[in-house]
Tab-separated table of C-alpha atoms and ligand atoms in Angstrom:
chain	number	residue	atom	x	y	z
U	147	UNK	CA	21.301	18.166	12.299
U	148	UNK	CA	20.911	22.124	13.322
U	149	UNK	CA	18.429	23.760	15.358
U	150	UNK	CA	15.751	25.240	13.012
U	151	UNK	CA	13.334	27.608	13.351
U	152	UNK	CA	10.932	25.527	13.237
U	153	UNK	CA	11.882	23.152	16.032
U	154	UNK	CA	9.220	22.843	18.691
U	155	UNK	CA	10.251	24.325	22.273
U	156	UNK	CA	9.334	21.738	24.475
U	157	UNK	CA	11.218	18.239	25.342
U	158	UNK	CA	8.687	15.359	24.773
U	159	UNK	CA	9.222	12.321	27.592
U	160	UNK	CA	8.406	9.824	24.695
U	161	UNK	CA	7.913	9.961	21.054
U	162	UNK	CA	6.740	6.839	19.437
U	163	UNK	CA	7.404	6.170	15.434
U	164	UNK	CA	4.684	3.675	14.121
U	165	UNK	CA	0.768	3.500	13.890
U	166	UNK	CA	0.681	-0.226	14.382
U	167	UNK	CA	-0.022	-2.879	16.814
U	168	UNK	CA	2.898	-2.091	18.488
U	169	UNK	CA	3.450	1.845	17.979
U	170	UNK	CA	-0.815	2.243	19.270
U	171	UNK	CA	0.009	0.494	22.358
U	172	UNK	CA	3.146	1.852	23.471
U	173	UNK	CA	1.355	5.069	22.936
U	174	UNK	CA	-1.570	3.745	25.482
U	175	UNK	CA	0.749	2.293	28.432
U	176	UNK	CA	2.953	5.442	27.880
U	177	UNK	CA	0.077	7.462	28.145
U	178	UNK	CA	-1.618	5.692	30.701
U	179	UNK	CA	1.730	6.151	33.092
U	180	UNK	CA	1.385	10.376	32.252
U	181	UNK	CA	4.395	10.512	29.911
U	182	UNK	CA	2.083	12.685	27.707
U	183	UNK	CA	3.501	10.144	24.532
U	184	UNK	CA	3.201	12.006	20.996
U	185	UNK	CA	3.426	9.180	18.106
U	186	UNK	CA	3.466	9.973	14.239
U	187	UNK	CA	2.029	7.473	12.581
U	188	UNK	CA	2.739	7.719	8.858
U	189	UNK	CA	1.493	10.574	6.175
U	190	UNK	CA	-0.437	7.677	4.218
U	191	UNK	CA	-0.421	4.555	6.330
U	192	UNK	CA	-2.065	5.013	9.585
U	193	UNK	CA	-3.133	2.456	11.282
U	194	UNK	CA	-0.324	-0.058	10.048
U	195	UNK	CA	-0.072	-3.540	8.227
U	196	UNK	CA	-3.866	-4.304	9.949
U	197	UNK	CA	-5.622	-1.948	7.792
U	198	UNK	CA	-4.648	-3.559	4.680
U	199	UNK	CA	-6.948	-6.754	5.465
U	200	UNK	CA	-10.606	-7.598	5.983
U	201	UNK	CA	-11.630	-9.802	9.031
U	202	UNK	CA	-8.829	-10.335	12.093
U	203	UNK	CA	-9.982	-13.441	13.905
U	204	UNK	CA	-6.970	-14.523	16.214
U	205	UNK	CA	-6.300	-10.885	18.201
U	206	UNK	CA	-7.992	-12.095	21.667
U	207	UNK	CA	-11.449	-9.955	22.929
U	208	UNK	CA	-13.469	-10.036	20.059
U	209	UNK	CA	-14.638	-14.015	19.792
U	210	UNK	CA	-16.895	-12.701	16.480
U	211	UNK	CA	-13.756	-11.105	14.688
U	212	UNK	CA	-12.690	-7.509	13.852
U	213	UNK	CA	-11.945	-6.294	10.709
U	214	UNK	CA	-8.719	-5.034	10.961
U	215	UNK	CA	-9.181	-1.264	10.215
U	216	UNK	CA	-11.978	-1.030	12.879
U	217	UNK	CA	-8.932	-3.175	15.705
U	218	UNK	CA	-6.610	-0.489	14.210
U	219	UNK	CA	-9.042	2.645	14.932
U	220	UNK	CA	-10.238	0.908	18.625
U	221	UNK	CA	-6.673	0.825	19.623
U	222	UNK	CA	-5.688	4.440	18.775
U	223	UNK	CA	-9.026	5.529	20.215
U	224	UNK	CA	-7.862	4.101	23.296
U	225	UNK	CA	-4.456	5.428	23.233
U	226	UNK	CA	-6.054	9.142	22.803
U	227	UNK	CA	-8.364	8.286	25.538
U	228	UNK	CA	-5.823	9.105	28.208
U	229	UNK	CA	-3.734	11.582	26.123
U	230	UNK	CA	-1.476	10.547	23.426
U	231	UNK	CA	-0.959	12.496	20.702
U	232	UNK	CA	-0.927	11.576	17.241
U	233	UNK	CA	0.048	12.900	14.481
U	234	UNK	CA	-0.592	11.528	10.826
U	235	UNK	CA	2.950	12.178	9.585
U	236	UNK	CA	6.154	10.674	8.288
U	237	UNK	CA	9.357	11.053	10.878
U	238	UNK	CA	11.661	11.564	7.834
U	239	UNK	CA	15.077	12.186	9.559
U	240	UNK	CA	16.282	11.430	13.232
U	241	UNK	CA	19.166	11.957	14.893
U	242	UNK	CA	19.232	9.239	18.315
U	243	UNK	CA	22.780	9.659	19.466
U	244	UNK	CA	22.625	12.292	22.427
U	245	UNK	CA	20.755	12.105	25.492
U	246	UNK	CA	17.747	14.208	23.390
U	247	UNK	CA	16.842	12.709	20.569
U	248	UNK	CA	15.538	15.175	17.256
U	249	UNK	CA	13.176	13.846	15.015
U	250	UNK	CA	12.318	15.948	11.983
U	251	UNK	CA	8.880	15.316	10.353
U	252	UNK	CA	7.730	15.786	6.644
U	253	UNK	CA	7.228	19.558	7.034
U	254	UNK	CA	10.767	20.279	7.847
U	255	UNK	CA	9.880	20.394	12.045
U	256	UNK	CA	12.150	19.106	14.222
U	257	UNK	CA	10.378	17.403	17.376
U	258	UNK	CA	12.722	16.792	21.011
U	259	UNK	CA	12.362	14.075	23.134
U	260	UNK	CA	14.397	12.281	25.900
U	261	UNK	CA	13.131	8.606	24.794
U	262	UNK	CA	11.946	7.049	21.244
U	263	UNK	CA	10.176	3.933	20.951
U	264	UNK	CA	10.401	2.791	17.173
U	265	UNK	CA	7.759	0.998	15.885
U	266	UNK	CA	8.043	1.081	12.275
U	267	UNK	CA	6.892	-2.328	11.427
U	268	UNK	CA	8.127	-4.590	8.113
U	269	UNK	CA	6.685	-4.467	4.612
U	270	UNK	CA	5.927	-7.735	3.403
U	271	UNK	CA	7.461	-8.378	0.050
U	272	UNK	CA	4.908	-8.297	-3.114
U	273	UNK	CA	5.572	-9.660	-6.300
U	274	UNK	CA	4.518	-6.785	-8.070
U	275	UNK	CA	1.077	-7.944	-10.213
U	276	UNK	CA	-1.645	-6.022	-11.167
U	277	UNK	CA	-4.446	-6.667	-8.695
U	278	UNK	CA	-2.191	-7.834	-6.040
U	279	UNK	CA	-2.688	-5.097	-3.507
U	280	UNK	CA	-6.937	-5.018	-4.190
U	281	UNK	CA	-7.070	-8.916	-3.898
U	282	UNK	CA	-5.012	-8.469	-0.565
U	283	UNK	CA	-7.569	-9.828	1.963
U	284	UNK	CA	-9.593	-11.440	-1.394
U	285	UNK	CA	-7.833	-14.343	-1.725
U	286	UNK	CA	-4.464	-13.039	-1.792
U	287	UNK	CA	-2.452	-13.400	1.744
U	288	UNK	CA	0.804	-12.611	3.428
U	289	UNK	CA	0.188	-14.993	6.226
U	290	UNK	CA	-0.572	-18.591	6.516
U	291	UNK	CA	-1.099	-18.256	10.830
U	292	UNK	CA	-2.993	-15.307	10.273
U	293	UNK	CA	-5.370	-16.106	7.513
U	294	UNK	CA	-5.211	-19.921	6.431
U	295	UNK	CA	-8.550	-20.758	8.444
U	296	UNK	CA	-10.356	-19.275	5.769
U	297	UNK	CA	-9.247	-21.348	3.063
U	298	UNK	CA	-10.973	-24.750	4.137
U	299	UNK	CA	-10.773	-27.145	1.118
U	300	UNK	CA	-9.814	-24.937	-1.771
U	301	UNK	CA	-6.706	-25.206	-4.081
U	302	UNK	CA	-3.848	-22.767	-3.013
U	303	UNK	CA	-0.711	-21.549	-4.329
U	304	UNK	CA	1.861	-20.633	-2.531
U	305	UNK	CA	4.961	-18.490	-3.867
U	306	UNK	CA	8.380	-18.699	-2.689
U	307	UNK	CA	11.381	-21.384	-1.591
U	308	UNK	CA	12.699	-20.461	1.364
U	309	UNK	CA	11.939	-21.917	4.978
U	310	UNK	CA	9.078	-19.398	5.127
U	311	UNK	CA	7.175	-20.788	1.727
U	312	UNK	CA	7.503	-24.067	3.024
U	313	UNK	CA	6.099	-24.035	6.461
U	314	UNK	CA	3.035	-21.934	4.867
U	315	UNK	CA	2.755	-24.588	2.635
U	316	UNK	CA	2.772	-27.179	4.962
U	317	UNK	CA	0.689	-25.661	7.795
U	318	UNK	CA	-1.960	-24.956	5.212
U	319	UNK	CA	-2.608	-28.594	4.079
U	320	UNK	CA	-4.589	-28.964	7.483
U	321	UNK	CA	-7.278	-26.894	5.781
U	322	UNK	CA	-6.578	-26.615	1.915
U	323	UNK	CA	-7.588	-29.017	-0.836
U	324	UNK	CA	-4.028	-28.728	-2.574
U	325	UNK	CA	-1.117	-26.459	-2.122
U	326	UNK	CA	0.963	-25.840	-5.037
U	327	UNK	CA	4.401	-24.406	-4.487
U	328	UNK	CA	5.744	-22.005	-6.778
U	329	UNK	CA	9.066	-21.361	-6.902
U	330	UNK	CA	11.198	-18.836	-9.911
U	331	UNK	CA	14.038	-21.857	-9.505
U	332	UNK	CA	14.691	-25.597	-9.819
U	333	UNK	CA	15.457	-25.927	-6.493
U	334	UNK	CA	14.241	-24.732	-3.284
U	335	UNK	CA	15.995	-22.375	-0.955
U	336	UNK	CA	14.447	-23.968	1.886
U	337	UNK	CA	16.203	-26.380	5.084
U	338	UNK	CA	16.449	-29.599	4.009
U	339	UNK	CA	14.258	-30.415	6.768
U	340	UNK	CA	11.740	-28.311	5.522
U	341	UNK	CA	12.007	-29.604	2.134
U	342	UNK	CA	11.878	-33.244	3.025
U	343	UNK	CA	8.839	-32.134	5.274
U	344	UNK	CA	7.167	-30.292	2.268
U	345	UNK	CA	7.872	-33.153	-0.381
U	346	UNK	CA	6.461	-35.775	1.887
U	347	UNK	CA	2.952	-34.140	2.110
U	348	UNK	CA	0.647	-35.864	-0.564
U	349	UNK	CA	-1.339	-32.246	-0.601
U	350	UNK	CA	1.453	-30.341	-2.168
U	351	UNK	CA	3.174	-29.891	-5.819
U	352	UNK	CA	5.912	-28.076	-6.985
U	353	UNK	CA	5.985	-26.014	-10.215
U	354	UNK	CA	9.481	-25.267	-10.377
U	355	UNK	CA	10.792	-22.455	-12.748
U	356	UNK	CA	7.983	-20.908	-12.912
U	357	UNK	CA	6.441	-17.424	-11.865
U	358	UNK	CA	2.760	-16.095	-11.441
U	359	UNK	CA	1.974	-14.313	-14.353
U	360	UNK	CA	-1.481	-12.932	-13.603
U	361	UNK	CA	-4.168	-12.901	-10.601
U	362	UNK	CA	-7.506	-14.016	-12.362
U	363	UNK	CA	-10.200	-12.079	-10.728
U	364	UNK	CA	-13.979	-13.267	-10.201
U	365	UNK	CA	-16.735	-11.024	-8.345
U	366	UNK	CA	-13.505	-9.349	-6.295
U	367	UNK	CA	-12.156	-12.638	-5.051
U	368	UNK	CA	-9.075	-14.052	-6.420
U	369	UNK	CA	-9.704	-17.212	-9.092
U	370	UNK	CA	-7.109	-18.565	-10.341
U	371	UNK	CA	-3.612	-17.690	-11.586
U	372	UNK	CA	-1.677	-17.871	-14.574
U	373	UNK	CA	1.699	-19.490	-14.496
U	374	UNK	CA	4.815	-18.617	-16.626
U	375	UNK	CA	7.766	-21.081	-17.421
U	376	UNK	CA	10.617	-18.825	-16.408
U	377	UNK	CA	12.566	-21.013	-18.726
U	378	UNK	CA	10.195	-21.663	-22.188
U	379	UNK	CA	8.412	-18.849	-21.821
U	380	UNK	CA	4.647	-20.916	-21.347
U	381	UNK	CA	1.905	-20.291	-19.609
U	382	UNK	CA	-0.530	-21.852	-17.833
U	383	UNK	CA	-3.882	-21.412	-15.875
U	384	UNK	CA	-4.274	-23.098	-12.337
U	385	UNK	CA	-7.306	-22.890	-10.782
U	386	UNK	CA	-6.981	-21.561	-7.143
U	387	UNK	CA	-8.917	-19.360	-5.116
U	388	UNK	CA	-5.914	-18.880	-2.520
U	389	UNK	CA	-2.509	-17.544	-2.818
U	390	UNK	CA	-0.005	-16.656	-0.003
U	391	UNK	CA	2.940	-14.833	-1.106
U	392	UNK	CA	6.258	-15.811	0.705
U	393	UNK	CA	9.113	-14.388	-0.403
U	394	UNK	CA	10.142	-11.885	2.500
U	395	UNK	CA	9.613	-8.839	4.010
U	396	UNK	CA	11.440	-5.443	4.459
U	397	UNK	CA	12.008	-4.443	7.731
U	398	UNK	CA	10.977	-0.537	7.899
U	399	UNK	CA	14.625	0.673	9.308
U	400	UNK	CA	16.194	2.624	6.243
U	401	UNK	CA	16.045	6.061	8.416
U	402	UNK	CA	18.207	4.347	11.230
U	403	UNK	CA	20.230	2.582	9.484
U	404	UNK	CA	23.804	4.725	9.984
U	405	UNK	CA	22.622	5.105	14.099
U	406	UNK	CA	21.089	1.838	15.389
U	407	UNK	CA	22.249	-1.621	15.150
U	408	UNK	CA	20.491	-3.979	12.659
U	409	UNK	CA	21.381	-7.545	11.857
U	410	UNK	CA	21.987	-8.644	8.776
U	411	UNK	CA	18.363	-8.953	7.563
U	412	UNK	CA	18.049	-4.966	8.456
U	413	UNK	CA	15.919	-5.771	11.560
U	414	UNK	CA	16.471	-3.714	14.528
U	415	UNK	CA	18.666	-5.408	17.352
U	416	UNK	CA	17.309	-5.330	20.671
U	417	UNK	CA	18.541	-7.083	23.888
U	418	UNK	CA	16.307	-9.293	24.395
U	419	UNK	CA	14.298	-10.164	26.286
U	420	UNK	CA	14.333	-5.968	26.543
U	421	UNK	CA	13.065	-3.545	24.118
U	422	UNK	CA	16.892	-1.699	24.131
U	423	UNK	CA	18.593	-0.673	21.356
U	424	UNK	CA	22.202	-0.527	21.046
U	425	UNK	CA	21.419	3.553	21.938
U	426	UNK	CA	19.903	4.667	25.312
U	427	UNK	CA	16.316	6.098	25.825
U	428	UNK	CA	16.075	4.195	21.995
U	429	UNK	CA	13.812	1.505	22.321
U	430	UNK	CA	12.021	-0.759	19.141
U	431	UNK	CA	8.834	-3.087	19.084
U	432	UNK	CA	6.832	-5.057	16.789
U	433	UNK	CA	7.551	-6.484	13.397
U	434	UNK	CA	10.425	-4.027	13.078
U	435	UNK	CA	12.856	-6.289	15.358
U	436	UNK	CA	10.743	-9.687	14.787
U	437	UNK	CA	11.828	-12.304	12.396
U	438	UNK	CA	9.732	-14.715	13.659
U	439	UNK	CA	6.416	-14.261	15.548
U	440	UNK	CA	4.928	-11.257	13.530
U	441	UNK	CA	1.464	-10.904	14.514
U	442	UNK	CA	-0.678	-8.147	15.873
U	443	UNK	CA	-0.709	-9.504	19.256
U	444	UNK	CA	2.834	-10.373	19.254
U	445	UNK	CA	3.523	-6.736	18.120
U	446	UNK	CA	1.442	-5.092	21.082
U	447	UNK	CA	2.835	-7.290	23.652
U	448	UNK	CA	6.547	-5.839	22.477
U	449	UNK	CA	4.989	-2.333	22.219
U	450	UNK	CA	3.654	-2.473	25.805
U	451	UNK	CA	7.158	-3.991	26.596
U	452	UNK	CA	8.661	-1.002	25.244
U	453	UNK	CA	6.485	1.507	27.280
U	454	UNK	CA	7.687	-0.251	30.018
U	455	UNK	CA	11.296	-0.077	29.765
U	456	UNK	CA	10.940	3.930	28.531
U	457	UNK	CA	8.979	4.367	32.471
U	458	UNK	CA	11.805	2.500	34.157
U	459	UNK	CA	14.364	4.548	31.855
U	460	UNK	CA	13.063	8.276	32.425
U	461	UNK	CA	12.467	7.066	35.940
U	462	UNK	CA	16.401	6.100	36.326
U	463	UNK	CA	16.984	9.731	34.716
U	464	UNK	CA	14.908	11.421	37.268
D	81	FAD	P1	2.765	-2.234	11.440
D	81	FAD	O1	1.386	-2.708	11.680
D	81	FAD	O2	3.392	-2.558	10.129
D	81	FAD	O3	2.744	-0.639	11.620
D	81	FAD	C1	3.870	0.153	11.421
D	81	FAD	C2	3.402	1.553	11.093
D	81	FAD	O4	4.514	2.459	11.195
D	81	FAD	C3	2.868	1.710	9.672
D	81	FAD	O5	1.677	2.423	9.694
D	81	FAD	C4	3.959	2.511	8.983
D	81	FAD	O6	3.492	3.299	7.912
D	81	FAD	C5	4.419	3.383	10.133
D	81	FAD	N1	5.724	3.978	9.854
D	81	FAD	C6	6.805	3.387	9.286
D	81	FAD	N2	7.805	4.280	9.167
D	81	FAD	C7	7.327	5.461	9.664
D	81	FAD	C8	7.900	6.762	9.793
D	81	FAD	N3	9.134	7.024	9.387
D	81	FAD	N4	7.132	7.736	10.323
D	81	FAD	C9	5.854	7.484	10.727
D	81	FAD	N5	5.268	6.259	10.636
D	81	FAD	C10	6.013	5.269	10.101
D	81	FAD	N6	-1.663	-10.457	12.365
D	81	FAD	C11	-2.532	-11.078	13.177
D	81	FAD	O7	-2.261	-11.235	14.364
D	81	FAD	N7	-3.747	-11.517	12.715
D	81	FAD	C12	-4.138	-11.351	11.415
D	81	FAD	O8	-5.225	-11.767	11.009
D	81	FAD	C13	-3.230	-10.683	10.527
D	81	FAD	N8	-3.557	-10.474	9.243
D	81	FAD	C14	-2.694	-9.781	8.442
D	81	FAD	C15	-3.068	-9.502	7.134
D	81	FAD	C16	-2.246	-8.764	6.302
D	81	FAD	C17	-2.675	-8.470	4.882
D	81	FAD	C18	-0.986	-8.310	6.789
D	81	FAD	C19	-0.078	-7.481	5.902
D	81	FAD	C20	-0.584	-8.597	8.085
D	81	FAD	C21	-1.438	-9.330	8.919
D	81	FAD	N9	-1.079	-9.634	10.224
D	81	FAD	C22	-1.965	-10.246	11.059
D	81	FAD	C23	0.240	-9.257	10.770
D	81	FAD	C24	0.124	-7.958	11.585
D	81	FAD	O9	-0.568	-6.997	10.817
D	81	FAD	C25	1.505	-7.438	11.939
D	81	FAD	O10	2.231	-8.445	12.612
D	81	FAD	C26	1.400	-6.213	12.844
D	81	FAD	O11	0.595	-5.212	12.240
D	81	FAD	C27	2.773	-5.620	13.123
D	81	FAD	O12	2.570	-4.480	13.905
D	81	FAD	P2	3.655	-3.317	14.016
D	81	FAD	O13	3.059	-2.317	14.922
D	81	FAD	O14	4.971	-3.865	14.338
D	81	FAD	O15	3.813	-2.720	12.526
């Protein structure tokens, strides 16, 4: 990448990439410790996976619940509070490698800084349906943990065969009627301790070669589903007001790909326990390097790790 005229003079101490959980409070611990942090948060996404749901009740401090575009705004309120920056734009090129790193946003300016903290999060994977993304929140979830309180004895579906479909499935038999596991093939993907686990729970069915066809919508919940035989052709109704979709997510890394280490899954690699990349002054938090956790609070925790190691990094440089 060149010097353009429209690169900005001055050498940020810390840009943050991300408008999540963890981007919002690196921003505020960065901020907080006078790093003057500017973060761009995304041209259409601000505010990060949180804003794409209704009520949050599991982030600690609010024992009535959030909804999760009013914890989004609170935390990025905070962060401005003591003097981050933000800017609702896409970083759409970077270059990391020397000791100041160029990030060049949508409009074609190129922003300097001697530390990044990426925090770019992970797309979960959809399956593509009409309805899908308005149901989100409506009867249609990503996350067993995160939403499966709210599904106390009703009939549930959940999509996928791999380790991830099968602890969702089993986890949410302590509060669902039935769990129905759909799966595109005739046999599962999972462990086969996670299968054995999953077939030995009277709550939940397989319907094997077979896809959701349709969301059935009712008053702007989710109300059932239509199933297709991937094989005959058939479908089916089943009658569910619950549906968690588990067949992956996308880690947001595509821009870093040639500069950073990722594992093989395309998350970023950090030394752990450390936010570090495999680059100096590059640090990563939040769903972007987690497999496992992948929760809001989980996310911040990294993000205010990251802050931390950024202060004890430009503090080394000093
Ligand atoms: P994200 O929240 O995904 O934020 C990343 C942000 O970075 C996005 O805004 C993205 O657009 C932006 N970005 C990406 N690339 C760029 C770029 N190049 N330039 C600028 N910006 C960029 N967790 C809970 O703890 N409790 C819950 O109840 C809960 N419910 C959930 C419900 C739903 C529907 C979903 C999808 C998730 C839910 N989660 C919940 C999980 C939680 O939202 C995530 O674990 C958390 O948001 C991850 O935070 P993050 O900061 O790593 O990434």
């Amino acid at each position: 990448m060149t010097d353009t005229p429209a690169a900005t003079d001055d050498v940020r101490e810390v840009i943050v990439i991300g408008s999540g959980p963890a981007g919002y409070t690196a921003a505020l611990y960065t901020a907080r410790a006078q790093l003057k942090p500017l973060l761009f948060g995304s041209s259409i996404f601000v505010g990060g996976s949180l804003t794409t749901t209704t009520e949050v009740e599991n982030f600690p401090g609010f024992p009535t619940g959030i909804d999760g575009p009013d914890l989004m705004d609170n935390m990025r309120a905070q962060a401005e509070k003591f003097g981050a920056e933000m800017i609702d734009d896409d970083i759409v090129e970077v270059d990391l490698t020397g000791d100041i790193k160029r990030l060049t946003d949508s409009a074609g300016t190129v922003h300097r800084a001697k530390t990044v903290i990426i925090a770019t999060g992970s797309g979960y994977r959809k399956l593509g349906l009409p309805k899908e993304d308005e149901l989100s929140g409506r009867g249609v979830s990503w996350c067993a943990t995160c939403d499966g309180f709210f599904f106390r004895d009703r009939d549930i579906v959940v999509v996928g065969g791999g380790d991830t479909a099968m602890e969702e499935a089993t986890f949410l038999t302590r509060f669902a009627r039935s769990v129905t596991v759909v799966h595109r093939r005739s046999t599962l993907r999972a462990s086969q301790v996670m299968q054995n686990r999953a077939f030995a729970d009277d709550k939940i069915s397989f319907a094997f070669d077979s896809e959701i066809a349709e969301l059935k919508e009712e008053n702007g919940m989710l109300a059932g589903v239509v199933l297709r035989d991937v094989i005959t052709g058939k479908t089916r109704d089943l009658d569910a007001t619950g549906l968690f979709i588990a067949i992956g997510h996308d880690p947001r890394t595509e821009l870093f790909t040639s500069q950073i280490d990722l594992d093989s899954e395309g998350y970023i690699k950090v030394e752990s326990p450390s936010t570090r990349t495999n680059l100096p002054g590059v640090f990563a938090a939040g769903d972007v390097v987690d497999h496992t956790y992948r929760q809001a609070i989980t996310a911040a925790a990294s993000g205010c790790q990251a802050a931390l190691d950024t202060e004890r990094h430009l503090a080394a440089l000093a």
